[in-house]
PDB file of C-alpha atoms in Angstrom:
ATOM      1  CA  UNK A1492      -3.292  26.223   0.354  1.00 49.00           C
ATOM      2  CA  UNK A1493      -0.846  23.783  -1.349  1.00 75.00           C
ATOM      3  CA  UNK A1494      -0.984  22.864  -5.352  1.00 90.00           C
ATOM      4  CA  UNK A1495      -1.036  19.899  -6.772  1.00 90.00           C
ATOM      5  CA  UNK A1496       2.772  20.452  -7.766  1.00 91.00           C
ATOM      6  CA  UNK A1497       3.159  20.619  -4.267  1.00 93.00           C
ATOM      7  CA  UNK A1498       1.671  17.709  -3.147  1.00 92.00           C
ATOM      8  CA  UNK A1499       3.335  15.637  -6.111  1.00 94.00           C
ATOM      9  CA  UNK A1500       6.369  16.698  -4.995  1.00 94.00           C
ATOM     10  CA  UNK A1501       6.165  15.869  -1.170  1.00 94.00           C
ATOM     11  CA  UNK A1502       5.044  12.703  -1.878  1.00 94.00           C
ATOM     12  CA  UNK A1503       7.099  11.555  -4.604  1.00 95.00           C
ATOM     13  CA  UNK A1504      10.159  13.234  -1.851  1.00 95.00           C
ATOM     14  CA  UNK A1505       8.611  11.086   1.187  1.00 94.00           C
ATOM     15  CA  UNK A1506       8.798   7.382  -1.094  1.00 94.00           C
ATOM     16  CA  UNK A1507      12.019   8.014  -2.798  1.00 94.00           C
ATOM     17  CA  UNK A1508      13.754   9.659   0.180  1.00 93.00           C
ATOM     18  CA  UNK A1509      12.873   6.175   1.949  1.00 93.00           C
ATOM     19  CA  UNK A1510      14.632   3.873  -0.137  1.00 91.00           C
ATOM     20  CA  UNK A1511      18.108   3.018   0.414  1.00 91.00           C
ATOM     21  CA  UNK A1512      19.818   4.690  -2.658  1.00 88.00           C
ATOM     22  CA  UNK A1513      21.912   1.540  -3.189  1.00 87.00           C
ATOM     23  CA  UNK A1514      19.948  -1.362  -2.937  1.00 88.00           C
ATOM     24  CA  UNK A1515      18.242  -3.010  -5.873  1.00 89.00           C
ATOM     25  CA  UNK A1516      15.027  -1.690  -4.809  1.00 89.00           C
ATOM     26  CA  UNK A1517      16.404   1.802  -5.869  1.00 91.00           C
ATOM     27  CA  UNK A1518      17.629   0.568  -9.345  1.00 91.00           C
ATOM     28  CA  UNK A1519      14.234  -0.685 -10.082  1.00 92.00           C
ATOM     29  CA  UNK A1520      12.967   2.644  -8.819  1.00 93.00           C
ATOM     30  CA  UNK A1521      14.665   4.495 -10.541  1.00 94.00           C
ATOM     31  CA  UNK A1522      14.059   2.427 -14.246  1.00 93.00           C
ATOM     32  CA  UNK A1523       9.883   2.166 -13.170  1.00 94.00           C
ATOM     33  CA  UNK A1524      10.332   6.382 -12.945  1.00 95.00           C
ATOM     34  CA  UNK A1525      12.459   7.024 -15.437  1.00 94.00           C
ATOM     35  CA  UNK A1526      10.039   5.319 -18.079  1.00 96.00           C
ATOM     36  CA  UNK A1527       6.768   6.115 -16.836  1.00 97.00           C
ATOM     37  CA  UNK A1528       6.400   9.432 -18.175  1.00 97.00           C
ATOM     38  CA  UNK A1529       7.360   8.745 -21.911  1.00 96.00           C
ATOM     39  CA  UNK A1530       4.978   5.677 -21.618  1.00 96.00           C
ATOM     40  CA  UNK A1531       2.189   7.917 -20.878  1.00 96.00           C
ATOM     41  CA  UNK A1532       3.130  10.270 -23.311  1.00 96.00           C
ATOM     42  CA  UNK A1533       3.358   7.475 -26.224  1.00 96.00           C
ATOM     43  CA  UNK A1534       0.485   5.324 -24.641  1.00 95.00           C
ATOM     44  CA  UNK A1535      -1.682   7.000 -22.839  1.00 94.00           C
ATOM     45  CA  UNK A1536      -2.734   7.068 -18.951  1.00 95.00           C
ATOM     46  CA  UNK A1537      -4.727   4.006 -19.290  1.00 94.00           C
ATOM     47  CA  UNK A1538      -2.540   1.553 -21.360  1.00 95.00           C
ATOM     48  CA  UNK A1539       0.510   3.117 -18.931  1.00 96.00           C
ATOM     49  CA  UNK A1540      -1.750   1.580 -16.099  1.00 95.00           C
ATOM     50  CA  UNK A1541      -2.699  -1.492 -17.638  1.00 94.00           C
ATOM     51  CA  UNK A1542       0.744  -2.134 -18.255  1.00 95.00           C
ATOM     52  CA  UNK A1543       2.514  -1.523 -14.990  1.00 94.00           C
ATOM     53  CA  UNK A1544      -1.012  -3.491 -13.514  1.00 93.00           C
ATOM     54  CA  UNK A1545       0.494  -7.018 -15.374  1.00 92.00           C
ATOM     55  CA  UNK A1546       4.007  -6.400 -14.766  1.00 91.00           C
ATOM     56  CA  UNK A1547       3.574  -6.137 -11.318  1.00 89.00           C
ATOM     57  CA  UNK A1548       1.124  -9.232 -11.299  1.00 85.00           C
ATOM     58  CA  UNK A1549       2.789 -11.500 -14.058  1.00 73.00           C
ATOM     59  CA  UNK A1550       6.374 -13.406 -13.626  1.00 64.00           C
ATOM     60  CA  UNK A1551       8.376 -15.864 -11.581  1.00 67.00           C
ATOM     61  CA  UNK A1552       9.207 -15.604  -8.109  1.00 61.00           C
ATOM     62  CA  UNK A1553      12.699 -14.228  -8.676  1.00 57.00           C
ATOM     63  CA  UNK A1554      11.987 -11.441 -10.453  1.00 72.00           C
ATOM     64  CA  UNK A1555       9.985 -10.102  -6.646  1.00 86.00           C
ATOM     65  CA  UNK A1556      11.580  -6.827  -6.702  1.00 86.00           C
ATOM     66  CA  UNK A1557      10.665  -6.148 -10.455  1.00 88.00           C
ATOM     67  CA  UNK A1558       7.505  -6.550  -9.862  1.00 91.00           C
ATOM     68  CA  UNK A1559       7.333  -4.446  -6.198  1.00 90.00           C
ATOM     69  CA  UNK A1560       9.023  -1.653  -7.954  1.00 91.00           C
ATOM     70  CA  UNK A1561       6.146  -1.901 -10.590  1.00 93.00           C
ATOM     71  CA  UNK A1562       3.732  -1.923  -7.989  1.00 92.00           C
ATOM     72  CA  UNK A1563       4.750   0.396  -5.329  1.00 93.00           C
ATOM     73  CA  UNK A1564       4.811   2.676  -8.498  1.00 95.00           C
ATOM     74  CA  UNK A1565       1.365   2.618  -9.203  1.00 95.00           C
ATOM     75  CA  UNK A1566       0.694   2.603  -5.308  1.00 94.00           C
ATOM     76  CA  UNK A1567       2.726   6.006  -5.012  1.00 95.00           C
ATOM     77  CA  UNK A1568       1.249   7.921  -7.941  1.00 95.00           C
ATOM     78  CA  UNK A1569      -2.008   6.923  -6.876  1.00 94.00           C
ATOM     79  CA  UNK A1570      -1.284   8.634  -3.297  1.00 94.00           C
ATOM     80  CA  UNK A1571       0.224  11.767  -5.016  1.00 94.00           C
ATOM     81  CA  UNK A1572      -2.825  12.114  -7.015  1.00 93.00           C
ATOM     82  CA  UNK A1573      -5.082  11.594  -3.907  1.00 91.00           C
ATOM     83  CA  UNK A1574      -6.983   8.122  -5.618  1.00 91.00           C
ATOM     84  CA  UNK A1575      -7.532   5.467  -3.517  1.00 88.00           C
ATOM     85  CA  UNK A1576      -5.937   3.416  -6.005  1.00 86.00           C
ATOM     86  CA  UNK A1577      -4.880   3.458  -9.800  1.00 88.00           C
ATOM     87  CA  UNK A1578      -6.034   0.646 -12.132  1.00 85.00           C
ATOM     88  CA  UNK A1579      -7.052   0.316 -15.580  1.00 84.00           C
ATOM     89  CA  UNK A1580     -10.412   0.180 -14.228  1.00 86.00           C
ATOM     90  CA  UNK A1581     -10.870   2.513 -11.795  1.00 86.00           C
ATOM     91  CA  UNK A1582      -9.919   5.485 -14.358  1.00 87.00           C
ATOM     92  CA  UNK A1583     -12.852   7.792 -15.068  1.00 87.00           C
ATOM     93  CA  UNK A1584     -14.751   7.083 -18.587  1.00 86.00           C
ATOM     94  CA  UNK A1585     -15.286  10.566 -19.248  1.00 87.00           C
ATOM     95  CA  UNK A1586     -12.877  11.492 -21.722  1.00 89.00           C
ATOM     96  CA  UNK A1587     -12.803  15.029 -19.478  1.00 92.00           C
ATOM     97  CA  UNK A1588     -11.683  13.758 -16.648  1.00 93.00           C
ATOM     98  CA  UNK A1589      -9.623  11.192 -18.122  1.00 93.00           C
ATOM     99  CA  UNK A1590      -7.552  13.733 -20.248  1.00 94.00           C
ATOM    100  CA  UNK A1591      -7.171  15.935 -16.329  1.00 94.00           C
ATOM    101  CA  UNK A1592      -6.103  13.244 -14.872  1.00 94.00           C
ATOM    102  CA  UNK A1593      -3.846  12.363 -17.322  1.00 95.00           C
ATOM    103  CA  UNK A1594      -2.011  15.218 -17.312  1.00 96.00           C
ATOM    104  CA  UNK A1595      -1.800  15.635 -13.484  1.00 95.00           C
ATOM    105  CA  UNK A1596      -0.463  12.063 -13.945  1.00 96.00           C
ATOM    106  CA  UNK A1597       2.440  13.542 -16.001  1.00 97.00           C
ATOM    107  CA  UNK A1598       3.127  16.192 -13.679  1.00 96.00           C
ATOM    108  CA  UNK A1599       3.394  14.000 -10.811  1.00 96.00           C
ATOM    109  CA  UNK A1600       5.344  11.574 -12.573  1.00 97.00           C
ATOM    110  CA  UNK A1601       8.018  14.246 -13.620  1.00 97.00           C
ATOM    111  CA  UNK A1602       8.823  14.515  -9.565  1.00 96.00           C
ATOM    112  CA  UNK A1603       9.113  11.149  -9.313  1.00 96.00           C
ATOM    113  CA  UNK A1604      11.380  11.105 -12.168  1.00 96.00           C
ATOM    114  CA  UNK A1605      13.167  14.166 -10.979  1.00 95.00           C
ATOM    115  CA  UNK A1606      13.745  12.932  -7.388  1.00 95.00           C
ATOM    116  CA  UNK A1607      14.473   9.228  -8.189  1.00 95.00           C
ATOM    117  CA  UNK A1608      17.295  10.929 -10.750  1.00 93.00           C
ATOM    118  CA  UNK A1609      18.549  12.915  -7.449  1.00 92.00           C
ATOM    119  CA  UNK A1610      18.256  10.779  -4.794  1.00 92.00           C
ATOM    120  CA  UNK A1611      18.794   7.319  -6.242  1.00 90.00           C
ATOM    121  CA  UNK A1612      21.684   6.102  -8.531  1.00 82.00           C
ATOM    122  CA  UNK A1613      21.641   5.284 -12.181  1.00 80.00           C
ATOM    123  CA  UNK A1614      21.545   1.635 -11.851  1.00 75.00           C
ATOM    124  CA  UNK A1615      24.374  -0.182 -14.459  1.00 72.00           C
ATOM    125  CA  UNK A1616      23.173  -1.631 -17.672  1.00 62.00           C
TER     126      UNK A1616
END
């Protein structure tokens, strides 16, 4: 039987793995992972969600791969926590749950951070 470490860490290995370390698609990547985390941390799991939620959805058409990166983020975690999706809305109300799954949030969103900070590079300023 796996853990939940376990399965945050194959899947955040399986996306990150996929993307072409170079492209611009990585450097968004790896900025999306890198400041998830400390925006839970500071924010909470639900304001972390709500905010990712309009950056993916608000902007002009040339900022696409901002707002994929923002996106596919939310898309990955909510596979690596086994959700069907994650949304501001669909988080639980119970303040029980909602502190669980905030902290298997974190966890998984330390391998992400971890493997984007291997795999990827540090984009330039």
């Amino acid at each position: 039987m796996n853990s939940y470490e376990h399965r945050y860490a194959e899947v955040a290995f399986c996306y990150i793995n996929n993307i072409e370390p170079d492209s611009l698609d990585a450097a968004e990547f790896y900025r999306r992972s890198r400041e998830f985390p400390s925006l839970l941390l500071q924010n909470g799991l639900r304001l972390a969600v709500a905010f990712y939620e309009a950056k993916s959805a608000s902007g002009e058409a040339s900022e696409s791969v901002i707002k994929a990166a923002y996106a596919n983020y939310l898309r990955y975690l909510a596979e690596a926590l086994d959700r069907e999706q994650l949304t501001s809305e669909s988080l639980p109300g119970d303040s029980g749950e909602y502190r669980y799954l905030s902290r298997r949030a974190l966890h998984a969103a330390t391998w992400f951070k971890r493997y984007s900070e291997t795999l990827l590079r540090q984009p330039e300023s």
